Amino acid sequence: MHLLTLLQTVALLVAPVLSTPTTIFTVPGTLPNSWFENLAVRPNGKILATRGDAPEIWQIDPATSTGSLLVSVAGAYNLTGIAEVVPRKKHGKRPETYIFASAYIPAPFTVAPGSAKVWKLRFSSTGTPSVSLLTALPSAGFLNGVAAWTNHRVLISDTELESVYLMDVDTASYTTPLTNMTGINGIQTAPGYLYWANHLAASLSRRPVDGNVVPTGAVETLASGQNIDDFAIRVDSAGEGVAYIGAMYDNEVVEVEIDPAPSTGLGATSVVESNLSGSGFGLCTVVVFGRTSADSGLLYATVGQGGASASVVRITP
Ligand SMILES: *[C@@H]1O[C@H](CO)[C@@H](O)[C@H](O)[C@H]1NC(C)=O
Ligand SMILES: *[C@@H]1O[C@H](CO)[C@@H](O)[C@H](O)[C@H]1NC(C)=O
Ligand SMILES: *[C@@H]1O[C@H](CO)[C@@H](O)[C@H](O)[C@H]1NC(C)=O
């Protein structure tokens, strides 16, 4: 092997060149330790960010690197997961609709019993946002991840009760198709599959499920030994693709290669971005893909706490 090629190969192995995260928005003011819990990208490319330390949803425009408070949620304390869903038509229309969850988290890792609520955020045809309570869920523990499902339904993970609920987005009636999901945190779906993060086992898994999210096959573990919160997946119809993980207090984003289903083992992992906060420590809770032709190949991740205010950063994977 040519010496230069060898040196380059060694350099690649020893010090992978990471892209530089670009901070596109930081919550203004002096708010050390504020944090965003979850992100959803609108069809127009703007990012909705739920705050874990306040009952607020912020809207951030990656095209202009600007953002502002979109809605304050009266009757909530701390917001968690958010996902766009498909509601039933009303008067022939289907408004752009999101489901998000809330809890009262008076202190880190402390959830007030009975405080779980599920909310709806809708945009009118003129773009005006409105929030309404879909249902209080006092029997739930800690509602964490939210993901769209078929037929006007949404999946919500309950980290404390180790369950997944399947809820109708218009009536709030629900079933509990998955229990015993220890450590469940972020959830995502692909046709016929549920993907989930287990932050206690530090793993990413998936399982085939039927139309009502009842398991039809074995759990496949895709990554382990990996601190994990919410994540983004892009898989084809065979289940092959990639996941990008918000690695919590590791303050980094990690890529996982996903084999076609059923996967035969753990996928290769690599750090795509470290030191997200630029301070050496911080909390990365979620990664999402851009949604417009300009940014569908880019990732957006949150970073917060670590003595800094909640931010959204752009990453080129
Ligand atoms: C939860 O939200 C309240 C304000 O609604 C805030 O005082 C508290 O610090 C938040 N909890 C966490 C863990 O950020
Ligand atoms: C939950 O999982 C544990 C460990 O896999 C198993 O022993 C137990 O039987 C399960 N419980 C239920 C209700 O499925
Ligand atoms: C994180 O990034 C900042 C800004 O570039 C740098 O000063 C600091 O040394 C880095 N810390 C770590 C642990 O890489």
PDB file of C-alpha atoms in Angstrom, residues 1-14:
ATOM      1  CA  MET A   1       0.000   0.000   0.000  1.00  0.00           C
ATOM      2  CA  HIS A   2       1.247   3.452  -0.863  1.00  0.00           C
ATOM      3  CA  LEU A   3       2.525   5.226   2.250  1.00  0.00           C
ATOM      4  CA  LEU A   4       0.227   8.198   1.822  1.00  0.00           C
ATOM      5  CA  THR A   5      -2.788   5.931   1.374  1.00  0.00           C
ATOM      6  CA  LEU A   6      -1.714   4.001   4.446  1.00  0.00           C
ATOM      7  CA  LEU A   7      -1.379   7.175   6.489  1.00  0.00           C
ATOM      8  CA  GLN A   8      -4.747   8.393   5.295  1.00  0.00           C
ATOM      9  CA  THR A   9      -6.305   5.056   6.185  1.00  0.00           C
ATOM     10  CA  VAL A  10      -4.758   5.163   9.643  1.00  0.00           C
ATOM     11  CA  ALA A  11      -5.883   8.738  10.122  1.00  0.00           C
ATOM     12  CA  LEU A  12      -9.413   7.741   9.192  1.00  0.00           C
ATOM     13  CA  LEU A  13      -9.387   4.860  11.615  1.00  0.00           C
ATOM     14  CA  VAL A  14      -7.881   6.856  14.444  1.00  0.00           C
TER      15      VAL A  14
END
